[in-house]
JSON list of N, CA and C and ligand atoms in Angstrom, two decimals:
[
{"chain": "A", "resi": 1455, "resn": "MET", "atom": "N", "xyz": [-1.72, 1.58, -6.33]},
{"chain": "A", "resi": 1455, "resn": "MET", "atom": "CA", "xyz": [-1.23, 0.30, -5.89]},
{"chain": "A", "resi": 1455, "resn": "MET", "atom": "C", "xyz": [-1.01, -0.60, -7.09]},
{"chain": "A", "resi": 1456, "resn": "CYS", "atom": "N", "xyz": [-0.08, -1.54, -6.92]},
{"chain": "A", "resi": 1456, "resn": "CYS", "atom": "CA", "xyz": [0.26, -2.43, -8.02]},
{"chain": "A", "resi": 1456, "resn": "CYS", "atom": "C", "xyz": [-0.90, -3.35, -8.34]},
{"chain": "A", "resi": 1457, "resn": "HIS", "atom": "N", "xyz": [-1.16, -3.47, -9.63]},
{"chain": "A", "resi": 1457, "resn": "HIS", "atom": "CA", "xyz": [-2.22, -4.38, -10.06]},
{"chain": "A", "resi": 1457, "resn": "HIS", "atom": "C", "xyz": [-1.71, -5.27, -11.18]},
{"chain": "A", "resi": 1458, "resn": "ASN", "atom": "N", "xyz": [-0.42, -5.51, -11.14]},
{"chain": "A", "resi": 1458, "resn": "ASN", "atom": "CA", "xyz": [0.16, -6.39, -12.14]},
{"chain": "A", "resi": 1458, "resn": "ASN", "atom": "C", "xyz": [0.08, -7.85, -11.69]},
{"chain": "A", "resi": 1459, "resn": "ARG", "atom": "N", "xyz": [0.63, -8.74, -12.49]},
{"chain": "A", "resi": 1459, "resn": "ARG", "atom": "CA", "xyz": [0.36, -10.16, -12.35]},
{"chain": "A", "resi": 1459, "resn": "ARG", "atom": "C", "xyz": [0.68, -10.74, -10.96]},
{"chain": "A", "resi": 1460, "resn": "THR", "atom": "N", "xyz": [1.88, -10.48, -10.48]},
{"chain": "A", "resi": 1460, "resn": "THR", "atom": "CA", "xyz": [2.27, -11.14, -9.23]},
{"chain": "A", "resi": 1460, "resn": "THR", "atom": "C", "xyz": [1.46, -10.60, -8.05]},
{"chain": "A", "resi": 1461, "resn": "CYS", "atom": "N", "xyz": [1.28, -9.31, -8.00]},
{"chain": "A", "resi": 1461, "resn": "CYS", "atom": "CA", "xyz": [0.49, -8.74, -6.90]},
{"chain": "A", "resi": 1461, "resn": "CYS", "atom": "C", "xyz": [-0.97, -9.19, -7.00]},
{"chain": "A", "resi": 1462, "resn": "LYS", "atom": "N", "xyz": [-1.45, -9.35, -8.21]},
{"chain": "A", "resi": 1462, "resn": "LYS", "atom": "CA", "xyz": [-2.82, -9.84, -8.38]},
{"chain": "A", "resi": 1462, "resn": "LYS", "atom": "C", "xyz": [-2.96, -11.24, -7.81]},
{"chain": "A", "resi": 1463, "resn": "LYS", "atom": "N", "xyz": [-1.96, -12.08, -8.09]},
{"chain": "A", "resi": 1463, "resn": "LYS", "atom": "CA", "xyz": [-1.98, -13.44, -7.55]},
{"chain": "A", "resi": 1463, "resn": "LYS", "atom": "C", "xyz": [-1.97, -13.40, -6.03]},
{"chain": "A", "resi": 1464, "resn": "GLN", "atom": "N", "xyz": [-1.38, -12.38, -5.47]},
{"chain": "A", "resi": 1464, "resn": "GLN", "atom": "CA", "xyz": [-1.28, -12.28, -4.02]},
{"chain": "A", "resi": 1464, "resn": "GLN", "atom": "C", "xyz": [-2.48, -11.55, -3.40]},
{"chain": "A", "resi": 1465, "resn": "GLY", "atom": "N", "xyz": [-3.46, -11.21, -4.21]},
{"chain": "A", "resi": 1465, "resn": "GLY", "atom": "CA", "xyz": [-4.70, -10.67, -3.66]},
{"chain": "A", "resi": 1465, "resn": "GLY", "atom": "C", "xyz": [-4.91, -9.18, -3.84]},
{"chain": "A", "resi": 1466, "resn": "ALA", "atom": "N", "xyz": [-4.24, -8.58, -4.83]},
{"chain": "A", "resi": 1466, "resn": "ALA", "atom": "CA", "xyz": [-4.33, -7.13, -5.01]},
{"chain": "A", "resi": 1466, "resn": "ALA", "atom": "C", "xyz": [-5.75, -6.64, -5.28]},
{"chain": "A", "resi": 1467, "resn": "ALA", "atom": "N", "xyz": [-6.56, -7.46, -5.93]},
{"chain": "A", "resi": 1467, "resn": "ALA", "atom": "CA", "xyz": [-7.91, -7.00, -6.28]},
{"chain": "A", "resi": 1467, "resn": "ALA", "atom": "C", "xyz": [-8.72, -6.67, -5.02]},
{"chain": "A", "resi": 1468, "resn": "LYS", "atom": "N", "xyz": [-8.61, -7.53, -4.01]},
{"chain": "A", "resi": 1468, "resn": "LYS", "atom": "CA", "xyz": [-9.36, -7.27, -2.77]},
{"chain": "A", "resi": 1468, "resn": "LYS", "atom": "C", "xyz": [-8.83, -6.05, -2.03]},
{"chain": "A", "resi": 1469, "resn": "VAL", "atom": "N", "xyz": [-7.54, -5.84, -2.10]},
{"chain": "A", "resi": 1469, "resn": "VAL", "atom": "CA", "xyz": [-6.94, -4.68, -1.45]},
{"chain": "A", "resi": 1469, "resn": "VAL", "atom": "C", "xyz": [-7.38, -3.40, -2.16]},
{"chain": "A", "resi": 1470, "resn": "LEU", "atom": "N", "xyz": [-7.39, -3.45, -3.48]},
{"chain": "A", "resi": 1470, "resn": "LEU", "atom": "CA", "xyz": [-7.82, -2.29, -4.25]},
{"chain": "A", "resi": 1470, "resn": "LEU", "atom": "C", "xyz": [-9.30, -1.99, -3.96]},
{"chain": "A", "resi": 1471, "resn": "ALA", "atom": "N", "xyz": [-10.11, -3.03, -3.87]},
{"chain": "A", "resi": 1471, "resn": "ALA", "atom": "CA", "xyz": [-11.53, -2.83, -3.57]},
{"chain": "A", "resi": 1471, "resn": "ALA", "atom": "C", "xyz": [-11.69, -2.20, -2.19]},
{"chain": "A", "resi": 1472, "resn": "ALA", "atom": "N", "xyz": [-10.90, -2.67, -1.23]},
{"chain": "A", "resi": 1472, "resn": "ALA", "atom": "CA", "xyz": [-10.99, -2.11, 0.13]},
{"chain": "A", "resi": 1472, "resn": "ALA", "atom": "C", "xyz": [-10.60, -0.64, 0.13]},
{"chain": "A", "resi": 1473, "resn": "LEU", "atom": "N", "xyz": [-9.59, -0.31, -0.68]},
{"chain": "A", "resi": 1473, "resn": "LEU", "atom": "CA", "xyz": [-9.13, 1.09, -0.76]},
{"chain": "A", "resi": 1473, "resn": "LEU", "atom": "C", "xyz": [-10.20, 1.98, -1.40]},
{"chain": "A", "resi": 1474, "resn": "THR", "atom": "N", "xyz": [-10.80, 1.50, -2.46]},
{"chain": "A", "resi": 1474, "resn": "THR", "atom": "CA", "xyz": [-11.78, 2.34, -3.15]},
{"chain": "A", "resi": 1474, "resn": "THR", "atom": "C", "xyz": [-13.07, 2.45, -2.33]},
{"chain": "A", "resi": 1475, "resn": "ASN", "atom": "N", "xyz": [-13.27, 1.52, -1.40]},
{"chain": "A", "resi": 1475, "resn": "ASN", "atom": "CA", "xyz": [-14.44, 1.59, -0.52]},
{"chain": "A", "resi": 1475, "resn": "ASN", "atom": "C", "xyz": [-14.31, 2.65, 0.56]},
{"chain": "A", "resi": 1476, "resn": "LEU", "atom": "N", "xyz": [-13.09, 3.11, 0.79]},
{"chain": "A", "resi": 1476, "resn": "LEU", "atom": "CA", "xyz": [-12.84, 4.11, 1.83]},
{"chain": "A", "resi": 1476, "resn": "LEU", "atom": "C", "xyz": [-12.21, 5.35, 1.20]},
{"chain": "A", "resi": 1477, "resn": "PRO", "atom": "N", "xyz": [-12.97, 6.08, 0.40]},
{"chain": "A", "resi": 1477, "resn": "PRO", "atom": "CA", "xyz": [-12.37, 7.22, -0.29]},
{"chain": "A", "resi": 1477, "resn": "PRO", "atom": "C", "xyz": [-11.95, 8.32, 0.68]},
{"chain": "A", "resi": 1478, "resn": "VAL", "atom": "N", "xyz": [-10.82, 8.95, 0.35]},
{"chain": "A", "resi": 1478, "resn": "VAL", "atom": "CA", "xyz": [-10.29, 10.05, 1.15]},
{"chain": "A", "resi": 1478, "resn": "VAL", "atom": "C", "xyz": [-10.23, 11.28, 0.24]},
{"chain": "A", "resi": 1479, "resn": "PRO", "atom": "N", "xyz": [-10.73, 12.43, 0.72]},
{"chain": "A", "resi": 1479, "resn": "PRO", "atom": "CA", "xyz": [-10.66, 13.64, -0.12]},
{"chain": "A", "resi": 1479, "resn": "PRO", "atom": "C", "xyz": [-9.23, 13.92, -0.55]},
{"chain": "A", "resi": 1480, "resn": "ASP", "atom": "N", "xyz": [-9.05, 14.31, -1.79]},
{"chain": "A", "resi": 1480, "resn": "ASP", "atom": "CA", "xyz": [-7.75, 14.68, -2.35]},
{"chain": "A", "resi": 1480, "resn": "ASP", "atom": "C", "xyz": [-6.78, 13.51, -2.48]},
{"chain": "A", "resi": 1481, "resn": "VAL", "atom": "N", "xyz": [-7.24, 12.30, -2.27]},
{"chain": "A", "resi": 1481, "resn": "VAL", "atom": "CA", "xyz": [-6.38, 11.14, -2.49]},
{"chain": "A", "resi": 1481, "resn": "VAL", "atom": "C", "xyz": [-6.97, 10.32, -3.64]},
{"chain": "A", "resi": 1482, "resn": "THR", "atom": "N", "xyz": [-6.13, 10.03, -4.62]},
{"chain": "A", "resi": 1482, "resn": "THR", "atom": "CA", "xyz": [-6.55, 9.23, -5.76]},
{"chain": "A", "resi": 1482, "resn": "THR", "atom": "C", "xyz": [-5.96, 7.83, -5.65]},
{"chain": "A", "resi": 1483, "resn": "VAL", "atom": "N", "xyz": [-6.79, 6.84, -5.77]},
{"chain": "A", "resi": 1483, "resn": "VAL", "atom": "CA", "xyz": [-6.32, 5.46, -5.76]},
{"chain": "A", "resi": 1483, "resn": "VAL", "atom": "C", "xyz": [-6.22, 4.97, -7.20]},
{"chain": "A", "resi": 1484, "resn": "THR", "atom": "N", "xyz": [-5.04, 4.51, -7.58]},
{"chain": "A", "resi": 1484, "resn": "THR", "atom": "CA", "xyz": [-4.81, 4.09, -8.95]},
{"chain": "A", "resi": 1484, "resn": "THR", "atom": "C", "xyz": [-4.27, 2.67, -8.97]},
{"chain": "A", "resi": 1485, "resn": "ALA", "atom": "N", "xyz": [-4.78, 1.87, -9.89]},
{"chain": "A", "resi": 1485, "resn": "ALA", "atom": "CA", "xyz": [-4.21, 0.55, -10.13]},
{"chain": "A", "resi": 1485, "resn": "ALA", "atom": "C", "xyz": [-3.04, 0.72, -11.09]},
{"chain": "A", "resi": 1486, "resn": "SER", "atom": "N", "xyz": [-1.84, 0.46, -10.61]},
{"chain": "A", "resi": 1486, "resn": "SER", "atom": "CA", "xyz": [-0.65, 0.73, -11.42]},
{"chain": "A", "resi": 1486, "resn": "SER", "atom": "C", "xyz": [-0.15, -0.55, -12.08]},
{"chain": "A", "resi": 1487, "resn": "SER", "atom": "N", "xyz": [0.82, -0.36, -12.95]},
{"chain": "A", "resi": 1487, "resn": "SER", "atom": "CA", "xyz": [1.53, -1.53, -13.48]},
{"chain": "A", "resi": 1487, "resn": "SER", "atom": "C", "xyz": [2.57, -1.94, -12.44]},
{"chain": "A", "resi": 1488, "resn": "CYS", "atom": "N", "xyz": [3.39, -2.89, -12.81]},
{"chain": "A", "resi": 1488, "resn": "CYS", "atom": "CA", "xyz": [4.34, -3.46, -11.85]},
{"chain": "A", "resi": 1488, "resn": "CYS", "atom": "C", "xyz": [5.23, -2.39, -11.24]},
{"chain": "A", "resi": 1489, "resn": "LEU", "atom": "N", "xyz": [5.37, -2.45, -9.92]},
{"chain": "A", "resi": 1489, "resn": "LEU", "atom": "CA", "xyz": [6.20, -1.47, -9.20]},
{"chain": "A", "resi": 1489, "resn": "LEU", "atom": "C", "xyz": [7.63, -2.00, -9.00]},
{"chain": "A", "resi": 1490, "resn": "GLY", "atom": "N", "xyz": [7.92, -3.13, -9.61]},
{"chain": "A", "resi": 1490, "resn": "GLY", "atom": "CA", "xyz": [9.29, -3.65, -9.57]},
{"chain": "A", "resi": 1490, "resn": "GLY", "atom": "C", "xyz": [9.65, -4.38, -8.28]},
{"chain": "A", "resi": 1491, "resn": "GLN", "atom": "N", "xyz": [8.66, -4.74, -7.50]},
{"chain": "A", "resi": 1491, "resn": "GLN", "atom": "CA", "xyz": [8.92, -5.42, -6.23]},
{"chain": "A", "resi": 1491, "resn": "GLN", "atom": "C", "xyz": [8.12, -6.71, -6.13]},
{"chain": "A", "resi": 1492, "resn": "CYS", "atom": "N", "xyz": [8.00, -7.38, -7.25]},
{"chain": "A", "resi": 1492, "resn": "CYS", "atom": "CA", "xyz": [7.16, -8.59, -7.33]},
{"chain": "A", "resi": 1492, "resn": "CYS", "atom": "C", "xyz": [7.55, -9.60, -6.26]},
{"chain": "A", "resi": 1493, "resn": "GLY", "atom": "N", "xyz": [6.54, -10.22, -5.69]},
{"chain": "A", "resi": 1493, "resn": "GLY", "atom": "CA", "xyz": [6.78, -11.24, -4.67]},
{"chain": "A", "resi": 1493, "resn": "GLY", "atom": "C", "xyz": [6.59, -10.69, -3.27]},
{"chain": "A", "resi": 1494, "resn": "ASN", "atom": "N", "xyz": [6.58, -9.39, -3.14]},
{"chain": "A", "resi": 1494, "resn": "ASN", "atom": "CA", "xyz": [6.39, -8.76, -1.83]},
{"chain": "A", "resi": 1494, "resn": "ASN", "atom": "C", "xyz": [5.04, -8.09, -1.72]},
{"chain": "A", "resi": 1495, "resn": "GLY", "atom": "N", "xyz": [4.18, -8.37, -2.69]},
{"chain": "A", "resi": 1495, "resn": "GLY", "atom": "CA", "xyz": [2.88, -7.70, -2.73]},
{"chain": "A", "resi": 1495, "resn": "GLY", "atom": "C", "xyz": [1.85, -8.34, -1.84]},
{"chain": "A", "resi": 1496, "resn": "PRO", "atom": "N", "xyz": [0.66, -7.88, -1.95]},
{"chain": "A", "resi": 1496, "resn": "PRO", "atom": "CA", "xyz": [0.29, -6.72, -2.74]},
{"chain": "A", "resi": 1496, "resn": "PRO", "atom": "C", "xyz": [1.02, -5.45, -2.26]},
{"chain": "A", "resi": 1497, "resn": "MET", "atom": "N", "xyz": [1.51, -4.70, -3.22]},
{"chain": "A", "resi": 1497, "resn": "MET", "atom": "CA", "xyz": [2.35, -3.54, -2.94]},
{"chain": "A", "resi": 1497, "resn": "MET", "atom": "C", "xyz": [1.54, -2.25, -3.09]},
{"chain": "A", "resi": 1498, "resn": "VAL", "atom": "N", "xyz": [1.63, -1.40, -2.08]},
{"chain": "A", "resi": 1498, "resn": "VAL", "atom": "CA", "xyz": [0.97, -0.10, -2.12]},
{"chain": "A", "resi": 1498, "resn": "VAL", "atom": "C", "xyz": [2.04, 0.98, -1.97]},
{"chain": "A", "resi": 1499, "resn": "LEU", "atom": "N", "xyz": [2.06, 1.93, -2.89]},
{"chain": "A", "resi": 1499, "resn": "LEU", "atom": "CA", "xyz": [3.01, 3.04, -2.83]},
{"chain": "A", "resi": 1499, "resn": "LEU", "atom": "C", "xyz": [2.21, 4.33, -2.65]},
{"chain": "A", "resi": 1500, "resn": "VAL", "atom": "N", "xyz": [2.51, 5.06, -1.57]},
{"chain": "A", "resi": 1500, "resn": "VAL", "atom": "CA", "xyz": [1.82, 6.32, -1.30]},
{"chain": "A", "resi": 1500, "resn": "VAL", "atom": "C", "xyz": [2.69, 7.47, -1.80]},
{"chain": "A", "resi": 1501, "resn": "LEU", "atom": "N", "xyz": [2.11, 8.23, -2.73]},
{"chain": "A", "resi": 1501, "resn": "LEU", "atom": "CA", "xyz": [2.80, 9.39, -3.33]},
{"chain": "A", "resi": 1501, "resn": "LEU", "atom": "C", "xyz": [2.07, 10.67, -2.95]},
{"chain": "A", "resi": 1502, "resn": "PRO", "atom": "N", "xyz": [2.76, 11.79, -2.82]},
{"chain": "A", "resi": 1502, "resn": "PRO", "atom": "CA", "xyz": [4.20, 11.98, -3.10]},
{"chain": "A", "resi": 1502, "resn": "PRO", "atom": "C", "xyz": [5.08, 11.61, -1.91]},
{"chain": "A", "resi": 1503, "resn": "ASP", "atom": "N", "xyz": [4.53, 10.97, -0.90]},
{"chain": "A", "resi": 1503, "resn": "ASP", "atom": "CA", "xyz": [5.32, 10.65, 0.29]},
{"chain": "A", "resi": 1503, "resn": "ASP", "atom": "C", "xyz": [6.44, 9.65, 0.03]},
{"chain": "A", "resi": 1504, "resn": "MET", "atom": "N", "xyz": [6.31, 8.84, -1.06]},
{"chain": "A", "resi": 1504, "resn": "MET", "atom": "CA", "xyz": [7.27, 7.77, -1.34]},
{"chain": "A", "resi": 1504, "resn": "MET", "atom": "C", "xyz": [7.35, 6.78, -0.19]},
{"chain": "A", "resi": 1505, "resn": "VAL", "atom": "N", "xyz": [6.20, 6.42, 0.32]},
{"chain": "A", "resi": 1505, "resn": "VAL", "atom": "CA", "xyz": [6.14, 5.42, 1.38]},
{"chain": "A", "resi": 1505, "resn": "VAL", "atom": "C", "xyz": [5.55, 4.14, 0.80]},
{"chain": "A", "resi": 1506, "resn": "TRP", "atom": "N", "xyz": [6.29, 3.04, 1.04]},
{"chain": "A", "resi": 1506, "resn": "TRP", "atom": "CA", "xyz": [5.92, 1.74, 0.45]},
{"chain": "A", "resi": 1506, "resn": "TRP", "atom": "C", "xyz": [5.35, 0.83, 1.53]},
{"chain": "A", "resi": 1507, "resn": "TYR", "atom": "N", "xyz": [4.26, 0.16, 1.17]},
{"chain": "A", "resi": 1507, "resn": "TYR", "atom": "CA", "xyz": [3.70, -0.87, 2.05]},
{"chain": "A", "resi": 1507, "resn": "TYR", "atom": "C", "xyz": [3.68, -2.18, 1.28]},
{"chain": "A", "resi": 1508, "resn": "SER", "atom": "N", "xyz": [4.10, -3.25, 1.95]},
{"chain": "A", "resi": 1508, "resn": "SER", "atom": "CA", "xyz": [4.19, -4.55, 1.28]},
{"chain": "A", "resi": 1508, "resn": "SER", "atom": "C", "xyz": [3.26, -5.56, 1.95]},
{"chain": "A", "resi": 1509, "resn": "GLY", "atom": "N", "xyz": [2.93, -6.59, 1.18]},
{"chain": "A", "resi": 1509, "resn": "GLY", "atom": "CA", "xyz": [2.07, -7.66, 1.72]},
{"chain": "A", "resi": 1509, "resn": "GLY", "atom": "C", "xyz": [0.80, -7.12, 2.33]},
{"chain": "A", "resi": 1510, "resn": "VAL", "atom": "N", "xyz": [0.23, -6.12, 1.70]},
{"chain": "A", "resi": 1510, "resn": "VAL", "atom": "CA", "xyz": [-0.94, -5.45, 2.28]},
{"chain": "A", "resi": 1510, "resn": "VAL", "atom": "C", "xyz": [-2.17, -6.35, 2.17]},
{"chain": "A", "resi": 1511, "resn": "GLN", "atom": "N", "xyz": [-2.87, -6.47, 3.27]},
{"chain": "A", "resi": 1511, "resn": "GLN", "atom": "CA", "xyz": [-4.08, -7.30, 3.33]},
{"chain": "A", "resi": 1511, "resn": "GLN", "atom": "C", "xyz": [-5.31, -6.41, 3.44]},
{"chain": "A", "resi": 1512, "resn": "PRO", "atom": "N", "xyz": [-6.44, -6.88, 2.90]},
{"chain": "A", "resi": 1512, "resn": "PRO", "atom": "CA", "xyz": [-7.65, -6.04, 2.93]},
{"chain": "A", "resi": 1512, "resn": "PRO", "atom": "C", "xyz": [-8.02, -5.55, 4.33]},
{"chain": "A", "resi": 1513, "resn": "HIS", "atom": "N", "xyz": [-7.82, -6.39, 5.33]},
{"chain": "A", "resi": 1513, "resn": "HIS", "atom": "CA", "xyz": [-8.22, -5.98, 6.69]},
{"chain": "A", "resi": 1513, "resn": "HIS", "atom": "C", "xyz": [-7.32, -4.87, 7.26]},
{"chain": "A", "resi": 1514, "resn": "GLU", "atom": "N", "xyz": [-6.17, -4.64, 6.61]},
{"chain": "A", "resi": 1514, "resn": "GLU", "atom": "CA", "xyz": [-5.26, -3.59, 7.09]},
{"chain": "A", "resi": 1514, "resn": "GLU", "atom": "C", "xyz": [-5.60, -2.22, 6.49]},
{"chain": "A", "resi": 1515, "resn": "ILE", "atom": "N", "xyz": [-6.47, -2.21, 5.48]},
{"chain": "A", "resi": 1515, "resn": "ILE", "atom": "CA", "xyz": [-6.74, -0.97, 4.76]},
{"chain": "A", "resi": 1515, "resn": "ILE", "atom": "C", "xyz": [-7.39, 0.11, 5.64]},
{"chain": "A", "resi": 1516, "resn": "PRO", "atom": "N", "xyz": [-8.36, -0.23, 6.51]},
{"chain": "A", "resi": 1516, "resn": "PRO", "atom": "CA", "xyz": [-8.92, 0.84, 7.35]},
{"chain": "A", "resi": 1516, "resn": "PRO", "atom": "C", "xyz": [-7.85, 1.56, 8.18]},
{"chain": "A", "resi": 1517, "resn": "LEU", "atom": "N", "xyz": [-6.89, 0.81, 8.70]},
{"chain": "A", "resi": 1517, "resn": "LEU", "atom": "CA", "xyz": [-5.81, 1.42, 9.48]},
{"chain": "A", "resi": 1517, "resn": "LEU", "atom": "C", "xyz": [-4.93, 2.31, 8.59]},
{"chain": "A", "resi": 1518, "resn": "LEU", "atom": "N", "xyz": [-4.58, 1.80, 7.42]},
{"chain": "A", "resi": 1518, "resn": "LEU", "atom": "CA", "xyz": [-3.75, 2.57, 6.48]},
{"chain": "A", "resi": 1518, "resn": "LEU", "atom": "C", "xyz": [-4.45, 3.86, 6.08]},
{"chain": "A", "resi": 1519, "resn": "VAL", "atom": "N", "xyz": [-5.73, 3.77, 5.79]},
{"chain": "A", "resi": 1519, "resn": "VAL", "atom": "CA", "xyz": [-6.48, 4.95, 5.37]},
{"chain": "A", "resi": 1519, "resn": "VAL", "atom": "C", "xyz": [-6.55, 5.96, 6.50]},
{"chain": "A", "resi": 1520, "resn": "GLU", "atom": "N", "xyz": [-6.88, 5.49, 7.68]},
{"chain": "A", "resi": 1520, "resn": "GLU", "atom": "CA", "xyz": [-7.06, 6.40, 8.81]},
{"chain": "A", "resi": 1520, "resn": "GLU", "atom": "C", "xyz": [-5.73, 7.04, 9.23]},
{"chain": "A", "resi": 1521, "resn": "GLN", "atom": "N", "xyz": [-4.73, 6.18, 9.43]},
{"chain": "A", "resi": 1521, "resn": "GLN", "atom": "CA", "xyz": [-3.47, 6.68, 10.00]},
{"chain": "A", "resi": 1521, "resn": "GLN", "atom": "C", "xyz": [-2.61, 7.42, 8.98]},
{"chain": "A", "resi": 1522, "resn": "HIS", "atom": "N", "xyz": [-2.47, 6.86, 7.78]},
{"chain": "A", "resi": 1522, "resn": "HIS", "atom": "CA", "xyz": [-1.58, 7.51, 6.81]},
{"chain": "A", "resi": 1522, "resn": "HIS", "atom": "C", "xyz": [-2.31, 8.52, 5.92]},
{"chain": "A", "resi": 1523, "resn": "LEU", "atom": "N", "xyz": [-3.36, 8.04, 5.25]},
{"chain": "A", "resi": 1523, "resn": "LEU", "atom": "CA", "xyz": [-3.98, 8.90, 4.24]},
{"chain": "A", "resi": 1523, "resn": "LEU", "atom": "C", "xyz": [-4.75, 10.06, 4.89]},
{"chain": "A", "resi": 1524, "resn": "ARG", "atom": "N", "xyz": [-5.31, 9.84, 6.05]},
{"chain": "A", "resi": 1524, "resn": "ARG", "atom": "CA", "xyz": [-6.04, 10.93, 6.71]},
{"chain": "A", "resi": 1524, "resn": "ARG", "atom": "C", "xyz": [-5.17, 11.73, 7.68]},
{"chain": "A", "resi": 1525, "resn": "CYS", "atom": "N", "xyz": [-4.31, 11.04, 8.41]},
{"chain": "A", "resi": 1525, "resn": "CYS", "atom": "CA", "xyz": [-3.53, 11.73, 9.46]},
{"chain": "A", "resi": 1525, "resn": "CYS", "atom": "C", "xyz": [-2.07, 11.94, 9.09]},
{"chain": "A", "resi": 1526, "resn": "GLY", "atom": "N", "xyz": [-1.60, 11.36, 7.97]},
{"chain": "A", "resi": 1526, "resn": "GLY", "atom": "CA", "xyz": [-0.23, 11.62, 7.52]},
{"chain": "A", "resi": 1526, "resn": "GLY", "atom": "C", "xyz": [0.84, 10.92, 8.33]},
{"chain": "A", "resi": 1527, "resn": "GLU", "atom": "N", "xyz": [0.47, 9.88, 9.06]},
{"chain": "A", "resi": 1527, "resn": "GLU", "atom": "CA", "xyz": [1.47, 9.13, 9.85]},
{"chain": "A", "resi": 1527, "resn": "GLU", "atom": "C", "xyz": [1.65, 7.75, 9.26]},
{"chain": "A", "resi": 1528, "resn": "ARG", "atom": "N", "xyz": [2.90, 7.35, 9.09]},
{"chain": "A", "resi": 1528, "resn": "ARG", "atom": "CA", "xyz": [3.18, 6.03, 8.54]},
{"chain": "A", "resi": 1528, "resn": "ARG", "atom": "C", "xyz": [2.67, 4.93, 9.47]},
{"chain": "A", "resi": 1529, "resn": "VAL", "atom": "N", "xyz": [2.24, 3.84, 8.87]},
{"chain": "A", "resi": 1529, "resn": "VAL", "atom": "CA", "xyz": [1.85, 2.67, 9.67]},
{"chain": "A", "resi": 1529, "resn": "VAL", "atom": "C", "xyz": [3.08, 1.77, 9.74]},
{"chain": "A", "resi": 1530, "resn": "LYS", "atom": "N", "xyz": [3.84, 1.89, 10.80]},
{"chain": "A", "resi": 1530, "resn": "LYS", "atom": "CA", "xyz": [5.17, 1.28, 10.87]},
{"chain": "A", "resi": 1530, "resn": "LYS", "atom": "C", "xyz": [5.16, -0.22, 10.61]},
{"chain": "A", "resi": 1531, "resn": "GLN", "atom": "N", "xyz": [4.20, -0.91, 11.20]},
{"chain": "A", "resi": 1531, "resn": "GLN", "atom": "CA", "xyz": [4.21, -2.38, 11.09]},
{"chain": "A", "resi": 1531, "resn": "GLN", "atom": "C", "xyz": [3.87, -2.87, 9.69]},
{"chain": "A", "resi": 1532, "resn": "MET", "atom": "N", "xyz": [3.42, -1.97, 8.81]},
{"chain": "A", "resi": 1532, "resn": "MET", "atom": "CA", "xyz": [3.08, -2.39, 7.45]},
{"chain": "A", "resi": 1532, "resn": "MET", "atom": "C", "xyz": [4.13, -1.98, 6.43]},
{"chain": "A", "resi": 1533, "resn": "LEU", "atom": "N", "xyz": [5.13, -1.20, 6.85]},
{"chain": "A", "resi": 1533, "resn": "LEU", "atom": "CA", "xyz": [6.12, -0.67, 5.90]},
{"chain": "A", "resi": 1533, "resn": "LEU", "atom": "C", "xyz": [6.92, -1.77, 5.22]},
{"chain": "A", "resi": 1534, "resn": "TYR", "atom": "N", "xyz": [7.33, -1.49, 4.01]},
{"chain": "A", "resi": 1534, "resn": "TYR", "atom": "CA", "xyz": [8.14, -2.43, 3.22]},
{"chain": "A", "resi": 1534, "resn": "TYR", "atom": "C", "xyz": [9.58, -2.35, 3.72]},
{"chain": "A", "resi": 1535, "resn": "TYR", "atom": "N", "xyz": [10.05, -3.45, 4.31]},
{"chain": "A", "resi": 1535, "resn": "TYR", "atom": "CA", "xyz": [11.36, -3.46, 4.97]},
{"chain": "A", "resi": 1535, "resn": "TYR", "atom": "C", "xyz": [12.50, -3.03, 4.05]},
{"chain": "A", "resi": 1536, "resn": "ARG", "atom": "N", "xyz": [12.37, -3.34, 2.75]},
{"chain": "A", "resi": 1536, "resn": "ARG", "atom": "CA", "xyz": [13.49, -3.08, 1.84]},
{"chain": "A", "resi": 1536, "resn": "ARG", "atom": "C", "xyz": [13.74, -1.57, 1.67]},
{"chain": "A", "resi": 1537, "resn": "PHE", "atom": "N", "xyz": [12.68, -0.79, 1.66]},
{"chain": "A", "resi": 1537, "resn": "PHE", "atom": "CA", "xyz": [12.85, 0.65, 1.47]},
{"chain": "A", "resi": 1537, "resn": "PHE", "atom": "C", "xyz": [12.73, 1.44, 2.76]},
{"chain": "A", "resi": 1538, "resn": "HIS", "atom": "N", "xyz": [12.24, 0.77, 3.79]},
{"chain": "A", "resi": 1538, "resn": "HIS", "atom": "CA", "xyz": [12.09, 1.45, 5.09]},
{"chain": "A", "resi": 1538, "resn": "HIS", "atom": "C", "xyz": [12.64, 0.55, 6.19]},
{"chain": "A", "resi": 1539, "resn": "PRO", "atom": "N", "xyz": [13.95, 0.28, 6.13]},
{"chain": "A", "resi": 1539, "resn": "PRO", "atom": "CA", "xyz": [14.51, -0.71, 7.04]},
{"chain": "A", "resi": 1539, "resn": "PRO", "atom": "C", "xyz": [14.38, -0.34, 8.52]},
{"chain": "A", "resi": 1540, "resn": "GLN", "atom": "N", "xyz": [14.29, 0.92, 8.82]},
{"chain": "A", "resi": 1540, "resn": "GLN", "atom": "CA", "xyz": [14.18, 1.31, 10.23]},
{"chain": "A", "resi": 1540, "resn": "GLN", "atom": "C", "xyz": [12.73, 1.41, 10.68]},
{"chain": "A", "resi": 1541, "resn": "GLY", "atom": "N", "xyz": [11.81, 1.27, 9.74]},
{"chain": "A", "resi": 1541, "resn": "GLY", "atom": "CA", "xyz": [10.39, 1.36, 10.11]},
{"chain": "A", "resi": 1541, "resn": "GLY", "atom": "C", "xyz": [9.90, 2.76, 10.24]},
{"chain": "B", "resi": 415, "resn": "LIG", "atom": "S1", "xyz": [3.54, -7.30, -9.84]},
{"chain": "B", "resi": 415, "resn": "LIG", "atom": "FE1", "xyz": [3.36, -5.96, -8.13]},
{"chain": "B", "resi": 415, "resn": "LIG", "atom": "S2", "xyz": [5.39, -5.25, -7.86]},
{"chain": "B", "resi": 415, "resn": "LIG", "atom": "FE2", "xyz": [5.49, -6.45, -9.63]}
]
């Protein structure tokens, strides 16, 4: 997930903490540099799926972890509209 300046201002540290609190086997959580989508953060990019989540809030992390990282299903209501316009 992005941990650069703009996303940090938007609360990336708490989102990263929430993610690292819910570890998933075979999934690595990394604080990245800017993902080029400043202003829409905190931004989370799931690889290799290439699924983007924008404006991610700490309270949404349990759902993201359970539904996407554990079950492989996108969380439609959290998707980044610019790259996933159809949801
Ligand atoms: S600072 Fe997060 S996308 Fe640029």
